[in-house]
mmCIF file with all atom_site columns, C-alpha atoms in Angstrom:
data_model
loop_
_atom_site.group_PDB
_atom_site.id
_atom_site.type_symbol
_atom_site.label_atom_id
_atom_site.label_alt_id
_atom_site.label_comp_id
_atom_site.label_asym_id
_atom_site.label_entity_id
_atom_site.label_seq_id
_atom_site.pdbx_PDB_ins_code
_atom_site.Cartn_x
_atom_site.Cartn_y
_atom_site.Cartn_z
_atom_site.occupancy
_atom_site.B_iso_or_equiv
_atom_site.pdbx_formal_charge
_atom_site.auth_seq_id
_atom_site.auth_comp_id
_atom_site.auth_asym_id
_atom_site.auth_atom_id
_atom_site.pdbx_PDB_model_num
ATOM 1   C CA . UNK A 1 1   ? -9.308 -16.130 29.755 1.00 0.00 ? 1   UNK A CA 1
ATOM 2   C CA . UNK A 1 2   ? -7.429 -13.571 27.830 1.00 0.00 ? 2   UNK A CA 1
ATOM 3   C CA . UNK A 1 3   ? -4.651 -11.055 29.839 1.00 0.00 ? 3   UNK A CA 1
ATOM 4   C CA . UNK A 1 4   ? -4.088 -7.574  28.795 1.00 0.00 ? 4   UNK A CA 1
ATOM 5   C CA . UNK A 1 5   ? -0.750 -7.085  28.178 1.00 0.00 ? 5   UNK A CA 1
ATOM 6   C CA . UNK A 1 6   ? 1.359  -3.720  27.142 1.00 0.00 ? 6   UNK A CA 1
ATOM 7   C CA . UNK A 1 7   ? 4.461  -2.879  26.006 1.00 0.00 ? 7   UNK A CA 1
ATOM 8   C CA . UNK A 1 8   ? 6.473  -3.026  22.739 1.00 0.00 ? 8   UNK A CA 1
ATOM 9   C CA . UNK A 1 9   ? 6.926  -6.014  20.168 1.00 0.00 ? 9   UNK A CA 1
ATOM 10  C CA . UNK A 1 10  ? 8.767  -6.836  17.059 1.00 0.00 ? 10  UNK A CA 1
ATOM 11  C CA . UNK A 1 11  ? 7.385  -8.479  13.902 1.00 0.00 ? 11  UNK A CA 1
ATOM 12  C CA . UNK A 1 12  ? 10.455 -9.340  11.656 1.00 0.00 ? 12  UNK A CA 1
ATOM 13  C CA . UNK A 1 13  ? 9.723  -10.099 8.104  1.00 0.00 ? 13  UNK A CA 1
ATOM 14  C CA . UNK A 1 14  ? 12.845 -11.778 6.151  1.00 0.00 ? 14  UNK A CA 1
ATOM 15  C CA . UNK A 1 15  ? 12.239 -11.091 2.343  1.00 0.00 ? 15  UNK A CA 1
ATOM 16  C CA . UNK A 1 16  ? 15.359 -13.690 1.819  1.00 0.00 ? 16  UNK A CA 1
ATOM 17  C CA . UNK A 1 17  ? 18.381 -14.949 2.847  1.00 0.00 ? 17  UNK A CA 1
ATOM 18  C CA . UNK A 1 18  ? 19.367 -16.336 -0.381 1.00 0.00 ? 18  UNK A CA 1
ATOM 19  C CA . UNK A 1 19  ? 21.513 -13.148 -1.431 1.00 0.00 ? 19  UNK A CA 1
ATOM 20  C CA . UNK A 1 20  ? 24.487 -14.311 0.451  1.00 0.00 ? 20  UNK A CA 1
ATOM 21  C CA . UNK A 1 21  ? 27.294 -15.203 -1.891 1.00 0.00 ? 21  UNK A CA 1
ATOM 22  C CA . UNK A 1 22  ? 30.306 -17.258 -1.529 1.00 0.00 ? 22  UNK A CA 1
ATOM 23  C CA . UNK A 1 23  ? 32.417 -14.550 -0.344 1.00 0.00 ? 23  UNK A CA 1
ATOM 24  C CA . UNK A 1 24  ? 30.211 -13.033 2.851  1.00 0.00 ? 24  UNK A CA 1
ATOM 25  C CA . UNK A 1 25  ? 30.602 -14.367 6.008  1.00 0.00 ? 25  UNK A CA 1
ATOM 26  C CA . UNK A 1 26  ? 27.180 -12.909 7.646  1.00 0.00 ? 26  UNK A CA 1
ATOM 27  C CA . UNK A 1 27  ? 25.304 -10.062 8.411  1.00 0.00 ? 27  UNK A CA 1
ATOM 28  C CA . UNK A 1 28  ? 24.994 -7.456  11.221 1.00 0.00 ? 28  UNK A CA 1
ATOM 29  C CA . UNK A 1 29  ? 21.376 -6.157  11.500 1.00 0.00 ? 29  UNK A CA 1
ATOM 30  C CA . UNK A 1 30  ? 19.995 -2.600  13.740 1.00 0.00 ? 30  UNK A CA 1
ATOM 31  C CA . UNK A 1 31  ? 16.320 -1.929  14.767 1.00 0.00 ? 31  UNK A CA 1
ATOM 32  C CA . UNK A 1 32  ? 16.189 1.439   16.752 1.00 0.00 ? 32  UNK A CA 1
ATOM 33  C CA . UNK A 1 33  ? 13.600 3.027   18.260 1.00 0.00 ? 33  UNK A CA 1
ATOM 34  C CA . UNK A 1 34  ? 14.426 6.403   19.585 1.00 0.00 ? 34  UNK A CA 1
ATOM 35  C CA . UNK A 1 35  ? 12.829 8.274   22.254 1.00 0.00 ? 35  UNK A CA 1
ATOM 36  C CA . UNK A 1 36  ? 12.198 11.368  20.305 1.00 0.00 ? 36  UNK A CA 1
ATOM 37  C CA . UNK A 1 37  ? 10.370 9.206   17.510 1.00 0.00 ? 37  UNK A CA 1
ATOM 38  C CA . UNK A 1 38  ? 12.959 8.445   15.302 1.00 0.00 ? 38  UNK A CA 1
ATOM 39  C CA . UNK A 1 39  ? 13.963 4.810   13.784 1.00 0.00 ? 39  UNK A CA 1
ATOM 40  C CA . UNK A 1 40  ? 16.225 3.534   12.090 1.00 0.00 ? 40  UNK A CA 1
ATOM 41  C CA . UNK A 1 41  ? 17.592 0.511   10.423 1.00 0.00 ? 41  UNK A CA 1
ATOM 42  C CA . UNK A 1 42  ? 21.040 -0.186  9.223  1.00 0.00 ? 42  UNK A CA 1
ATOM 43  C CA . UNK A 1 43  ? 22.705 -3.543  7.958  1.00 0.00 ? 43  UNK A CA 1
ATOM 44  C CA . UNK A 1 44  ? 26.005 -4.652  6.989  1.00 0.00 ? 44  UNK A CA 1
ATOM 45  C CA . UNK A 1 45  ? 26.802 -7.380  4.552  1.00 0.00 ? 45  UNK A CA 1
ATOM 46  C CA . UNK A 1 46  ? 30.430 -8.354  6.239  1.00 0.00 ? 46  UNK A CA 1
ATOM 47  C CA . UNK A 1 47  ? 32.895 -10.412 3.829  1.00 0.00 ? 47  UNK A CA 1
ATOM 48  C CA . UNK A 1 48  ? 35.691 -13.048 4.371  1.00 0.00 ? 48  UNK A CA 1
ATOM 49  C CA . UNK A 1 49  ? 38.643 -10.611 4.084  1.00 0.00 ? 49  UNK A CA 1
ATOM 50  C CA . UNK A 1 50  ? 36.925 -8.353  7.333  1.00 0.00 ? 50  UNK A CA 1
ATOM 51  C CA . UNK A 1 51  ? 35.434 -5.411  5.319  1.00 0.00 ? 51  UNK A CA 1
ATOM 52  C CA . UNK A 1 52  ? 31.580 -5.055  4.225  1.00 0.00 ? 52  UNK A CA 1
ATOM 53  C CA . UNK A 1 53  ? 29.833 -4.784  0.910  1.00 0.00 ? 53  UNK A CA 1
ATOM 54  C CA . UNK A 1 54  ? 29.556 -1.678  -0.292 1.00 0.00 ? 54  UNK A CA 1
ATOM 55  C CA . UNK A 1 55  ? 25.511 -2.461  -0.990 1.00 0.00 ? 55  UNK A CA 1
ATOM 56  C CA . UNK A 1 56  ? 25.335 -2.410  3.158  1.00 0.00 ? 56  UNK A CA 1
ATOM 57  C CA . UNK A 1 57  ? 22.913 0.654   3.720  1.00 0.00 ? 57  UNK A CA 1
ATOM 58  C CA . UNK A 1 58  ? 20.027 1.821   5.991  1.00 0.00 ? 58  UNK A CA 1
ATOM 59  C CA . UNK A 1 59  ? 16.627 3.781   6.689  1.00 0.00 ? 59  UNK A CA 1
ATOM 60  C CA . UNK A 1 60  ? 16.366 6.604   9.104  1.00 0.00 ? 60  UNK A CA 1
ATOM 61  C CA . UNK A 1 61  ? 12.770 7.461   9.478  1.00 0.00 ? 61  UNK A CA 1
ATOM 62  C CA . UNK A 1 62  ? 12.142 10.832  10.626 1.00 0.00 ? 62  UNK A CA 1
ATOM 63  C CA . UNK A 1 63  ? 9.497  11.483  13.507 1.00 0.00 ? 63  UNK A CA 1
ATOM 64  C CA . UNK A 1 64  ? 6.708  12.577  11.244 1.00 0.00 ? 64  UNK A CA 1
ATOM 65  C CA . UNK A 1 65  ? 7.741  9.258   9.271  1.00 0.00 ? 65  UNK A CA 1
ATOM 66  C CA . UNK A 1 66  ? 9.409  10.760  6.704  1.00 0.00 ? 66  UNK A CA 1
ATOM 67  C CA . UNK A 1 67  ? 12.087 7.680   5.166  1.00 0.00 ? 67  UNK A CA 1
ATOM 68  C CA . UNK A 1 68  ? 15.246 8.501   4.624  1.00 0.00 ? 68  UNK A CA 1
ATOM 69  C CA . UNK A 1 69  ? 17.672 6.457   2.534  1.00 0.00 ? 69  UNK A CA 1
ATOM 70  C CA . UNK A 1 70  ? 21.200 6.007   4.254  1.00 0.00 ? 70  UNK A CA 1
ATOM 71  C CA . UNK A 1 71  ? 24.327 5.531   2.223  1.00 0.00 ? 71  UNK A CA 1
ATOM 72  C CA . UNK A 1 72  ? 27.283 3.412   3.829  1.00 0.00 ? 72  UNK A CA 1
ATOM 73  C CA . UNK A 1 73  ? 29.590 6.116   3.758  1.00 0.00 ? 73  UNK A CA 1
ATOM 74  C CA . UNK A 1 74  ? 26.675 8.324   6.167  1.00 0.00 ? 74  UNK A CA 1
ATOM 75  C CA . UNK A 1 75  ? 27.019 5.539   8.874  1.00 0.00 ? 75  UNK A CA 1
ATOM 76  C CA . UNK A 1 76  ? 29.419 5.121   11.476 1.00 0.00 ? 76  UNK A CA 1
ATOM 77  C CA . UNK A 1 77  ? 29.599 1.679   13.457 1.00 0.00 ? 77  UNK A CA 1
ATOM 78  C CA . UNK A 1 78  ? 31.986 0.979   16.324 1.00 0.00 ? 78  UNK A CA 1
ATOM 79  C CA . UNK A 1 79  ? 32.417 -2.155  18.339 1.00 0.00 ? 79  UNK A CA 1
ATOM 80  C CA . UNK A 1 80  ? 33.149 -1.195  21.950 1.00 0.00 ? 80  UNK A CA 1
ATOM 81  C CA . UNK A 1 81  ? 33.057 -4.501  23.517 1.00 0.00 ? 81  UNK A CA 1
ATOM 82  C CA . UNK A 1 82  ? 32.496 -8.371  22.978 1.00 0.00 ? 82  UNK A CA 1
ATOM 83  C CA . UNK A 1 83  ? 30.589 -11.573 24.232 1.00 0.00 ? 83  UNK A CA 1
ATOM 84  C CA . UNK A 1 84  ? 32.159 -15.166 23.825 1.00 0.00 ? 84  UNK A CA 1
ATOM 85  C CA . UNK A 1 85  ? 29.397 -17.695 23.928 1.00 0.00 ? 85  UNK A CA 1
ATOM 86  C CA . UNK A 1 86  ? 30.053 -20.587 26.353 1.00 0.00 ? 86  UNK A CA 1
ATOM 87  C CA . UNK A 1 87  ? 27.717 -22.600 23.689 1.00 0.00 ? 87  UNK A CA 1
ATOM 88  C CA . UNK A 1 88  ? 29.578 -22.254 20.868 1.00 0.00 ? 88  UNK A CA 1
ATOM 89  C CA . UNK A 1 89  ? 32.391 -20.343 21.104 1.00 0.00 ? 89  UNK A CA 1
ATOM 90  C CA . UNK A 1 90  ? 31.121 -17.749 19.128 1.00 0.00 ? 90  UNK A CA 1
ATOM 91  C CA . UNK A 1 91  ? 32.460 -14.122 19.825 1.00 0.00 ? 91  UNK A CA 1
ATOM 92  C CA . UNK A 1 92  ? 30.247 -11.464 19.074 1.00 0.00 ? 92  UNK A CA 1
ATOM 93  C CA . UNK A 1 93  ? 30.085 -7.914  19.070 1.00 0.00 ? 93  UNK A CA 1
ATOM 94  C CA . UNK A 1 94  ? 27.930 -6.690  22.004 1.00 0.00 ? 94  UNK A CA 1
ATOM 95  C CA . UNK A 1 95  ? 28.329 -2.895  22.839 1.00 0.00 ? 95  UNK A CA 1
ATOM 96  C CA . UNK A 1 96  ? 28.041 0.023   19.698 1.00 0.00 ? 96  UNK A CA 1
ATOM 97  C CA . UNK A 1 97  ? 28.530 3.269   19.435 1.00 0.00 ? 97  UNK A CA 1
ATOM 98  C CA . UNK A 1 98  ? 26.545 4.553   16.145 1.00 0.00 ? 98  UNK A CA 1
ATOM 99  C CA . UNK A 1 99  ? 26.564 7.716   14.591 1.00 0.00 ? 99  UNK A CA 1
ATOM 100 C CA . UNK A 1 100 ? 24.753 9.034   11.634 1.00 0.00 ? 100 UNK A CA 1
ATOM 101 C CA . UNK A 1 101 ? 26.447 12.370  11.745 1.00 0.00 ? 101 UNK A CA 1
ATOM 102 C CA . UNK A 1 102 ? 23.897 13.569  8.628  1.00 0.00 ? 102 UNK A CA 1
ATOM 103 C CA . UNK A 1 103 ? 21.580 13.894  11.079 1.00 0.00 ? 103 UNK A CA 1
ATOM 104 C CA . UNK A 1 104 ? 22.771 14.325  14.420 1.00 0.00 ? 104 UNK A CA 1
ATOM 105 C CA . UNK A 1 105 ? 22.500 10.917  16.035 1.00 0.00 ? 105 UNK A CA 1
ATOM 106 C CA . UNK A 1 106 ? 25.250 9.834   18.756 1.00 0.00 ? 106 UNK A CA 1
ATOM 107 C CA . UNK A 1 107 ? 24.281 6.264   20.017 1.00 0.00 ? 107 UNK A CA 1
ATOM 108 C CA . UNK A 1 108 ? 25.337 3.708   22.624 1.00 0.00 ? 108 UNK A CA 1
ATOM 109 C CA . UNK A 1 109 ? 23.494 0.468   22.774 1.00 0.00 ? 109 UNK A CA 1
ATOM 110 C CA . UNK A 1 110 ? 24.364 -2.877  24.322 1.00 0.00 ? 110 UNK A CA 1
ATOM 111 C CA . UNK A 1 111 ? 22.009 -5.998  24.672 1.00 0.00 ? 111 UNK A CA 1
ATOM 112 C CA . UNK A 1 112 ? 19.831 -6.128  27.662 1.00 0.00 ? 112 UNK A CA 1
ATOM 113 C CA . UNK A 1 113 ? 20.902 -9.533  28.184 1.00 0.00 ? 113 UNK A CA 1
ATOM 114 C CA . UNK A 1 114 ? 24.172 -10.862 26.687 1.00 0.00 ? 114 UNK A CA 1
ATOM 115 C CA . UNK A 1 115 ? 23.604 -14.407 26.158 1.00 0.00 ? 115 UNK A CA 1
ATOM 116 C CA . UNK A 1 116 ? 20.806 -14.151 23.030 1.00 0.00 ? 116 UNK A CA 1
ATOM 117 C CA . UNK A 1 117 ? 22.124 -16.733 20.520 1.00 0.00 ? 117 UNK A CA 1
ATOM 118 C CA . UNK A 1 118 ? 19.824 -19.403 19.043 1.00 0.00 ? 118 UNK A CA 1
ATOM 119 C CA . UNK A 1 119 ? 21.793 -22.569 18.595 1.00 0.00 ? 119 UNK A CA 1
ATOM 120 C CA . UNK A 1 120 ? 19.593 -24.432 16.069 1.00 0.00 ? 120 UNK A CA 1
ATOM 121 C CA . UNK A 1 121 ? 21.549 -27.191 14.842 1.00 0.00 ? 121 UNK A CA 1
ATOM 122 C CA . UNK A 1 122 ? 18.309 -29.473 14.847 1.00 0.00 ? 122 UNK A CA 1
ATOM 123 C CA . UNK A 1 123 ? 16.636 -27.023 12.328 1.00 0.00 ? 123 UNK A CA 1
ATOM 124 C CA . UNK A 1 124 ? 18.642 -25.088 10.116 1.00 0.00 ? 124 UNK A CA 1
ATOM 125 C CA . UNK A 1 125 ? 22.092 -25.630 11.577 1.00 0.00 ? 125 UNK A CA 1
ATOM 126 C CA . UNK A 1 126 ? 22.644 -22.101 11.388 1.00 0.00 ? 126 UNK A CA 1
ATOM 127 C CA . UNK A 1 127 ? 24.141 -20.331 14.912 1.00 0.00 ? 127 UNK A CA 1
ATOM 128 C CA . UNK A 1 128 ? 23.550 -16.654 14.664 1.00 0.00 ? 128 UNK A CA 1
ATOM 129 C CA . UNK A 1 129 ? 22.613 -13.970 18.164 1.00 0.00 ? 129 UNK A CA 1
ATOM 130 C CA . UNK A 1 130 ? 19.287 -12.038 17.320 1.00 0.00 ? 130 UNK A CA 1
ATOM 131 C CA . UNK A 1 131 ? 18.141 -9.714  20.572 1.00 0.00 ? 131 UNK A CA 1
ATOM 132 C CA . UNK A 1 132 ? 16.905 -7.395  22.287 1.00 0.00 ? 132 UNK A CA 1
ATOM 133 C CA . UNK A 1 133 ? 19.041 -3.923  22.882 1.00 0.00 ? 133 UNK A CA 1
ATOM 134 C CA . UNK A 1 134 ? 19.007 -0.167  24.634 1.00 0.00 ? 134 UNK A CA 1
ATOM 135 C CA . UNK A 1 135 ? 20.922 2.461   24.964 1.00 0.00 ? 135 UNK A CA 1
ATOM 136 C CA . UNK A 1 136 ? 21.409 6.335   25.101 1.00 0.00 ? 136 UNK A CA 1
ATOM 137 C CA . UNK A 1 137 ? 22.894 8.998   23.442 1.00 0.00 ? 137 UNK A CA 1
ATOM 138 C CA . UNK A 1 138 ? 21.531 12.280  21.537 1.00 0.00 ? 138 UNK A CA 1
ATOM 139 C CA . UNK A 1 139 ? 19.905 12.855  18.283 1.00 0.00 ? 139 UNK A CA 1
ATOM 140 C CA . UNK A 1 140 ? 19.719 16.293  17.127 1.00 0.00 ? 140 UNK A CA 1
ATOM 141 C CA . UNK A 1 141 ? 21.982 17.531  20.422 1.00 0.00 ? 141 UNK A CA 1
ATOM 142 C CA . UNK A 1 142 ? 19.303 16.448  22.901 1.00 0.00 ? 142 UNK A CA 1
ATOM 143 C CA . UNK A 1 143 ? 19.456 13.972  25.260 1.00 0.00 ? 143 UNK A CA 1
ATOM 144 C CA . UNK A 1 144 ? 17.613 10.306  24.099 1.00 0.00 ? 144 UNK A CA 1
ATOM 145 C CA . UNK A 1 145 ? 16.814 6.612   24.696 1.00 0.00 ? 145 UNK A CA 1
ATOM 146 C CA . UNK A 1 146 ? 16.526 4.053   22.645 1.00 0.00 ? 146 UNK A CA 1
ATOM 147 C CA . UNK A 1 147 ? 15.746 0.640   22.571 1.00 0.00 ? 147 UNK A CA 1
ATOM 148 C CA . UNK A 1 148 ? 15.810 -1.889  19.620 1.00 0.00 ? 148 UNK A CA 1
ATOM 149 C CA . UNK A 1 149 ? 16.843 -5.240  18.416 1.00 0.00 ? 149 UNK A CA 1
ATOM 150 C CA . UNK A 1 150 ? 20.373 -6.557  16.713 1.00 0.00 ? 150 UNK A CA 1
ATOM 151 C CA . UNK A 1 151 ? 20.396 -9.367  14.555 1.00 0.00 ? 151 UNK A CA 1
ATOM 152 C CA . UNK A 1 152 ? 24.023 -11.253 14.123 1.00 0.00 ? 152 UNK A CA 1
ATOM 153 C CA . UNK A 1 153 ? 24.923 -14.127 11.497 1.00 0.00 ? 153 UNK A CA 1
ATOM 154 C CA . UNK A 1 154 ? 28.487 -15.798 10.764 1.00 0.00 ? 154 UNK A CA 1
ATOM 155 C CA . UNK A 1 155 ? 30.099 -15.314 14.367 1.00 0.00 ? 155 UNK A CA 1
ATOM 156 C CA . UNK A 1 156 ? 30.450 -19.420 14.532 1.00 0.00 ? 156 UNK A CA 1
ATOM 157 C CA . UNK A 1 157 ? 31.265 -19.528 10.525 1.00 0.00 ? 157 UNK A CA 1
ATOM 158 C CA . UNK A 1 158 ? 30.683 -17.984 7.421  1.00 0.00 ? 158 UNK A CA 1
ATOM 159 C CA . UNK A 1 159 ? 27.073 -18.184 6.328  1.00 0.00 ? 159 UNK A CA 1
ATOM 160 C CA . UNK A 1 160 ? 28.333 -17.553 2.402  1.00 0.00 ? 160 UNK A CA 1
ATOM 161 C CA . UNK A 1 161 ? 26.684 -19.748 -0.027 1.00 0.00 ? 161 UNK A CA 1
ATOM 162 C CA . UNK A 1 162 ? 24.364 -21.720 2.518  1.00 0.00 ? 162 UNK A CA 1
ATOM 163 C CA . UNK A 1 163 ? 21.330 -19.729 1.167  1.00 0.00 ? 163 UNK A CA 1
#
């Protein structure tokens, strides 16, 4: 017997992985959803040596769903705080503050739950935390909420080359 259900879901389709090269340690990966009908999606290529490929960009889509394209220099990232997985050992960023000052956004988001890593050493050995995340701040000087998902590879060991 089918049960109605309601709410919010994520479909995430990976075009490839493969891009990696020997000299990038992972990725950090946003999904926000904002309150007053903005999104946006930012990524960051991180390398060895601690900084991030310059190619590390995102999308801010406007209310009406106007895309906009957004440069690495227009985003502003800040770890606030960290988790250390009992699991594996793996520390990983776990409270942000982003800013897209371009256009007005002031964000804090954290997980909703901290421990979200997928240990899948029986499939394809990779141990990365993907999850679900929400937050507050203001976009365009008024108050917001947001909610999202963060995607986080090379925490337990550089991911370079595996692809």
């Amino acid at each position: 017997m089918p049960v109605p259900v309601e709410g919010v879901s994520w479909f995430d389709q990976e075009f490839s992985s493969n891009a990696l090269t020997k000299d990038q340690v992972g990725w950090d990966w946003f999904s926000i959803h904002l309150s007053d009908g903005r999104d946006m999606m930012l990524y960051f290529l991180r390398k060895n040596d601690g900084t991030v490929e310059t190619e590390s960009s995102g999308t801010l889509v406007e209310a009406d769903g106007r895309p906009r394209h957004l440069e690495l220099g227009e985003i502003r990232v800040e770890t606030l705080s960290t988790w250390t997985s009992p699991k594996s050992g793996g520390r990983y960023p776990n409270r942000w503050r982003i800013r897209i000052p371009a256009a007005a956004i002031d964000l804090t988001i954290a997980p909703i739950v901290a421990a979200q890593e997928l240990v899948t050493e029986g499939s394809t050995g990779v141990t990365y935390w993907e999850g679900a995340v929400d937050g507050k701040g203001t976009s365009d000087g008024s108050p917001v909420t947001c909610e999202g998902y963060v995607e986080m590879t090379g925490y337990t060991g550089s991911l370079g080359g595996l692809f």
